[in-house]
Backbone as ProteinMPNN parsed JSONL, in Angstrom:
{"seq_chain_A": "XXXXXXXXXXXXXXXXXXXXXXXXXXXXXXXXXXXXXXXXXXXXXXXXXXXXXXXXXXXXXXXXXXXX", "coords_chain_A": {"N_chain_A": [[-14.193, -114.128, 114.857], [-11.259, -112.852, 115.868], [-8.545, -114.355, 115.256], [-5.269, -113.693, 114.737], [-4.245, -111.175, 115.9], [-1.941, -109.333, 115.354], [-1.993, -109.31, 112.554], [-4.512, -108.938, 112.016], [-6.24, -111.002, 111.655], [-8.832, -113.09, 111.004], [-10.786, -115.969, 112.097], [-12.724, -116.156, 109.906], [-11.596, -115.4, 107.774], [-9.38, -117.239, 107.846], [-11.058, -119.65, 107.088], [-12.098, -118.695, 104.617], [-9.538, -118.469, 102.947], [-9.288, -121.018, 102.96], [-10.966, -122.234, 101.328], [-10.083, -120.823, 99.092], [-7.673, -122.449, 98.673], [-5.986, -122.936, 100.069], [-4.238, -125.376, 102.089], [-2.051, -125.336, 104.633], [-0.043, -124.521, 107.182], [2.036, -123.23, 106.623], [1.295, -122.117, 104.082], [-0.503, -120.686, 104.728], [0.506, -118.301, 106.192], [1.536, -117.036, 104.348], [-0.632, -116.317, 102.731], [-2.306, -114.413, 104.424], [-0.942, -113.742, 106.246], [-0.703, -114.431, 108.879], [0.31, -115.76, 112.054], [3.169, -115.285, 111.453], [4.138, -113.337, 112.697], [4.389, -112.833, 115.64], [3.841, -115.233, 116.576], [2.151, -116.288, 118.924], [-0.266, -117.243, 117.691], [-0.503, -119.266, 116.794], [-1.784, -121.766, 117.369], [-4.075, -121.713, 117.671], [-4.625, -120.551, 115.048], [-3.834, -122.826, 113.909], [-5.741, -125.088, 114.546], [-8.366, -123.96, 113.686], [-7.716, -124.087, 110.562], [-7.824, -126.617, 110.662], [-9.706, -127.754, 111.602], [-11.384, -126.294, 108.775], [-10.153, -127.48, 106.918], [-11.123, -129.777, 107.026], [-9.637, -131.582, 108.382], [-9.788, -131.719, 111.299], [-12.425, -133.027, 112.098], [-12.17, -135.512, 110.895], [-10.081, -137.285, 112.354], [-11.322, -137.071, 115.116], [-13.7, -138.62, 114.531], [-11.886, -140.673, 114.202], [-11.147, -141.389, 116.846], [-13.248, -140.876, 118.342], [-15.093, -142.648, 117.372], [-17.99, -143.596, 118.174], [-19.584, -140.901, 118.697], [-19.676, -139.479, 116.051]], "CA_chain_A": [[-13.287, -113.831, 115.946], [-9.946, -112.431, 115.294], [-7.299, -115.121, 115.189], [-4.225, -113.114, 114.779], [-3.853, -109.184, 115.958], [-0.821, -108.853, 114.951], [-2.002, -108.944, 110.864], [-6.109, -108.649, 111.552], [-7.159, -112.427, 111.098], [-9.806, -113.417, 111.763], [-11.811, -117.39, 111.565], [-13.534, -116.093, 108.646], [-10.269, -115.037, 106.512], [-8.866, -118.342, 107.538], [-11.851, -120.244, 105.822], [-11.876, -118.069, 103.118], [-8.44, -118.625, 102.606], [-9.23, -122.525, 102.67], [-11.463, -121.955, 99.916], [-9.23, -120.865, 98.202], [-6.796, -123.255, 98.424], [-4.699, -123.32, 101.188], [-4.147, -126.263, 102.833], [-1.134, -125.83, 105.62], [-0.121, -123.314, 108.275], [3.177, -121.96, 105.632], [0.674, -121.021, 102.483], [-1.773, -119.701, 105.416], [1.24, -117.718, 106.54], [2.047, -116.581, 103.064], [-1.555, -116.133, 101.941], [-2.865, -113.895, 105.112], [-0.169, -112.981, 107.427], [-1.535, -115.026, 110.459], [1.126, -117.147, 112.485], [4.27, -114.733, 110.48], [4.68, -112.456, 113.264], [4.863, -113.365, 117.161], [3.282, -116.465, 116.536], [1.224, -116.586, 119.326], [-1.895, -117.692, 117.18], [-0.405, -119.959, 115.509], [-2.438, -122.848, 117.623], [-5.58, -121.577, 117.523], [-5.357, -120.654, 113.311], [-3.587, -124.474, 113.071], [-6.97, -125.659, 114.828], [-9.258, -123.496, 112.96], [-7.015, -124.461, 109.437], [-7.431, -128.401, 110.783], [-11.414, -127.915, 110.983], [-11.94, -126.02, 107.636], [-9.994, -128.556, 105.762], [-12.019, -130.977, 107.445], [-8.614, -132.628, 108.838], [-10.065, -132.255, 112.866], [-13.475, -134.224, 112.525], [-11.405, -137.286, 111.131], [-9.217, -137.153, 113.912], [-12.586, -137.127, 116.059], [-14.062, -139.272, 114.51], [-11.098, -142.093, 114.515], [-10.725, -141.391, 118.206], [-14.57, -141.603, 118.844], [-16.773, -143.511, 116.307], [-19.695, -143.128, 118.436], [-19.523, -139.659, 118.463], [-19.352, -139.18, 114.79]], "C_chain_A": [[-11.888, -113.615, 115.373], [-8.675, -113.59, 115.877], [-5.647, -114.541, 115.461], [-4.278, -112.139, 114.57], [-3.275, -108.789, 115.273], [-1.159, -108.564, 113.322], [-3.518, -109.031, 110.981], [-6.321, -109.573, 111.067], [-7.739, -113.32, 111.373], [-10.261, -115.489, 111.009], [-11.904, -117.131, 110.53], [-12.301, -115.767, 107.875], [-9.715, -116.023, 106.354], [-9.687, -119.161, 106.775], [-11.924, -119.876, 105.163], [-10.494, -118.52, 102.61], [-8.32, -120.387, 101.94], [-10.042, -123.042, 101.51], [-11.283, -121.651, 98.978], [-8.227, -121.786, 97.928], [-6.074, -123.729, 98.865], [-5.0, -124.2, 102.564], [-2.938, -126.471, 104.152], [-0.946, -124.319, 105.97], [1.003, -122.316, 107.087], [1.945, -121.092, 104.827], [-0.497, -120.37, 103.256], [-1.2, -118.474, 105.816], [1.594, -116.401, 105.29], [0.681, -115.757, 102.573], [-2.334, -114.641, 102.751], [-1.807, -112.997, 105.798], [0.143, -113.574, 108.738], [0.101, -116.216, 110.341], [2.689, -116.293, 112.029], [4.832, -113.341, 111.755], [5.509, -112.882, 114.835], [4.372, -114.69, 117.164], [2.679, -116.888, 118.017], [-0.397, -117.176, 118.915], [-1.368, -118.383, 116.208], [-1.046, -121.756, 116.575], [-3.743, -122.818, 117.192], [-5.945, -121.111, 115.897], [-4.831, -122.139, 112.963], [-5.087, -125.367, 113.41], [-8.044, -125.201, 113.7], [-9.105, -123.795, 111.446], [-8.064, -125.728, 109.067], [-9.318, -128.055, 110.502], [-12.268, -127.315, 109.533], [-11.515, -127.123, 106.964], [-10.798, -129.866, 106.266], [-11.014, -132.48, 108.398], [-9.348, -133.023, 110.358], [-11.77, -133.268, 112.939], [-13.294, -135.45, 112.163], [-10.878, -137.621, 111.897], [-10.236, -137.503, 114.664], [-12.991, -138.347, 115.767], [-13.218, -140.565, 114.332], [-10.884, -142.177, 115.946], [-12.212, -141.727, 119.098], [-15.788, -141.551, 117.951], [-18.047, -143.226, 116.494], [-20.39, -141.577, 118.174], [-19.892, -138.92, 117.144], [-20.799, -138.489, 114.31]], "O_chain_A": [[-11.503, -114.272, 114.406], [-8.055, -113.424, 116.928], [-4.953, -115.016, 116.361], [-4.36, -111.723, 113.415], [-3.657, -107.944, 114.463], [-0.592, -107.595, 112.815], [-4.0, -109.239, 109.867], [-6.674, -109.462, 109.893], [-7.316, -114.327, 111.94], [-10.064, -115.991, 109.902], [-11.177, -117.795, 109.79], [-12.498, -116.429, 106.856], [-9.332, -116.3, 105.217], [-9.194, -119.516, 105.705], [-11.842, -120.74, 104.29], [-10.605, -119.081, 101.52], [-7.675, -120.854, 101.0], [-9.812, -124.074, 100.879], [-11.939, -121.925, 97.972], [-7.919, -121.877, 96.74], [-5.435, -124.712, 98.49], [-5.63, -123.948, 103.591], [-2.848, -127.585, 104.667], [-1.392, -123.308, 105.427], [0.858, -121.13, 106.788], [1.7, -119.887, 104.891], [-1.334, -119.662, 102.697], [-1.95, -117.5, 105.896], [1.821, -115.202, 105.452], [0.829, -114.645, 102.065], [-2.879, -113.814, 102.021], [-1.848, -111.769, 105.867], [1.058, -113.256, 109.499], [0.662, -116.908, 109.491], [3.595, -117.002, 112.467], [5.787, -112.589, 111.563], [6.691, -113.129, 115.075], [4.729, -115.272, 118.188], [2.81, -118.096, 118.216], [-1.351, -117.433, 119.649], [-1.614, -118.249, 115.01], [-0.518, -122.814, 116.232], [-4.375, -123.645, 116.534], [-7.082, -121.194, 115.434], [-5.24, -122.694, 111.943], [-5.492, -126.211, 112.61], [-8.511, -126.021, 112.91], [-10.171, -123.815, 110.831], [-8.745, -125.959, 108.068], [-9.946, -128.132, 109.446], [-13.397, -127.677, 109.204], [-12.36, -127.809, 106.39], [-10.904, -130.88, 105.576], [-11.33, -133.597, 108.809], [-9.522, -134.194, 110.696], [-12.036, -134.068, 113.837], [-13.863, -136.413, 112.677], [-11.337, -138.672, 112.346], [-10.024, -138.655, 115.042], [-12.753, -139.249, 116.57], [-13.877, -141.605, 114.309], [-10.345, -143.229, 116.288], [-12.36, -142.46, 120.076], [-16.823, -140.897, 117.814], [-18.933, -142.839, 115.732], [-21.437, -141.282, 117.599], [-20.391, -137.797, 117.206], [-20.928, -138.061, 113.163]]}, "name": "protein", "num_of_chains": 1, "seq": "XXXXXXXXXXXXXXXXXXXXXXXXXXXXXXXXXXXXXXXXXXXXXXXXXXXXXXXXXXXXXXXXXXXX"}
């Protein structure tokens, strides 16, 4: 799904990107484009960021254990 119009970026470029190396919304900014223009998508690539690096299922899972 395309993340950010404005530079063509999609989910999949952001995990790629996290595979490479980039861990925060600047060097995602720097690395892609995404979030650098109108910044309208800059929630939905900080979400998609937070679950490649694996930051949002700790979050989850400190908020609900059972869940996990």
């Amino acid at each position: 799904m395309y993340v950010c119009s404005c530079k063509s970026v999609t989910d999949t470029d952001i995990r790629n990107a996290v595979n490479s190396g980039v861990r925060t919304m600047r060097q995602l900014a720097r690395e892609t484009g995404c979030s650098s223009n109108c910044g309208r998508c800059a929630v939905t690539a900080a979400e998609v960021l937070d679950e490649a690096t694996g930051k949002l299922s700790i979050v989850r899972q400190a908020r609900h254990p059972d869940q996990a």
